[in-house]
XYZ file of C-alpha atoms in Angstrom:
61
model
C 0.000 0.000 0.000
C 1.299 3.438 -0.799
C -0.260 6.867 -0.877
C 1.124 10.258 -1.868
C 0.024 13.206 0.262
C 0.617 16.895 -0.303
C -0.723 18.195 3.020
C 2.066 20.770 3.198
C 3.192 22.385 -0.088
C 6.903 22.300 0.828
C 7.053 18.545 1.341
C 5.785 15.378 -0.276
C 5.142 12.306 1.826
C 4.548 8.699 0.865
C 2.748 6.322 3.212
C 4.598 3.043 2.788
C 2.938 0.789 5.365
C 0.122 0.964 7.920
C -0.275 -1.170 11.048
C -4.021 -1.176 11.736
C -5.344 -1.249 15.320
C -1.913 -0.490 16.766
C -3.257 0.342 20.263
C -6.170 2.109 21.888
C -5.904 5.860 22.393
C -6.047 5.550 26.198
C -2.763 3.588 26.160
C -1.234 5.742 23.404
C -1.992 8.999 25.263
C 0.020 7.876 28.304
C 3.190 8.223 26.234
C 2.134 10.996 23.844
C 0.303 13.657 25.831
C 0.869 16.221 23.051
C -1.566 14.532 20.635
C -5.275 14.930 21.416
C -6.855 15.479 17.966
C -6.642 13.924 14.514
C -4.090 15.811 12.386
C -6.244 15.443 9.260
C -9.807 16.194 10.434
C -9.081 17.799 13.852
C -11.579 15.442 15.571
C -10.858 14.957 19.277
C -9.827 11.391 20.113
C -11.821 9.357 22.631
C -10.187 6.902 25.081
C -11.643 3.833 23.322
C -10.593 4.927 19.781
C -8.118 2.606 18.058
C -4.909 4.147 16.718
C -3.069 3.071 13.584
C 0.657 3.309 12.966
C 1.828 4.636 9.580
C 5.360 4.399 8.220
C 5.890 7.576 6.173
C 8.765 8.688 3.963
C 8.984 12.492 3.600
C 10.934 14.334 0.944
C 11.346 18.110 0.889
C 11.001 19.844 -2.485
């Protein structure tokens, strides 16, 4: 699976692999207190939401 994203005009990223259902957000938030919302849609995460892990390669233009 690969996907090209142009979220930021100065960089191009390619999603190379995704690990679905990596861990629930309650567990994830214990280690990453800085992330509370989805970066794409800005929806606030709930404790029982499942997180996914994406392996991304970024190249700067």
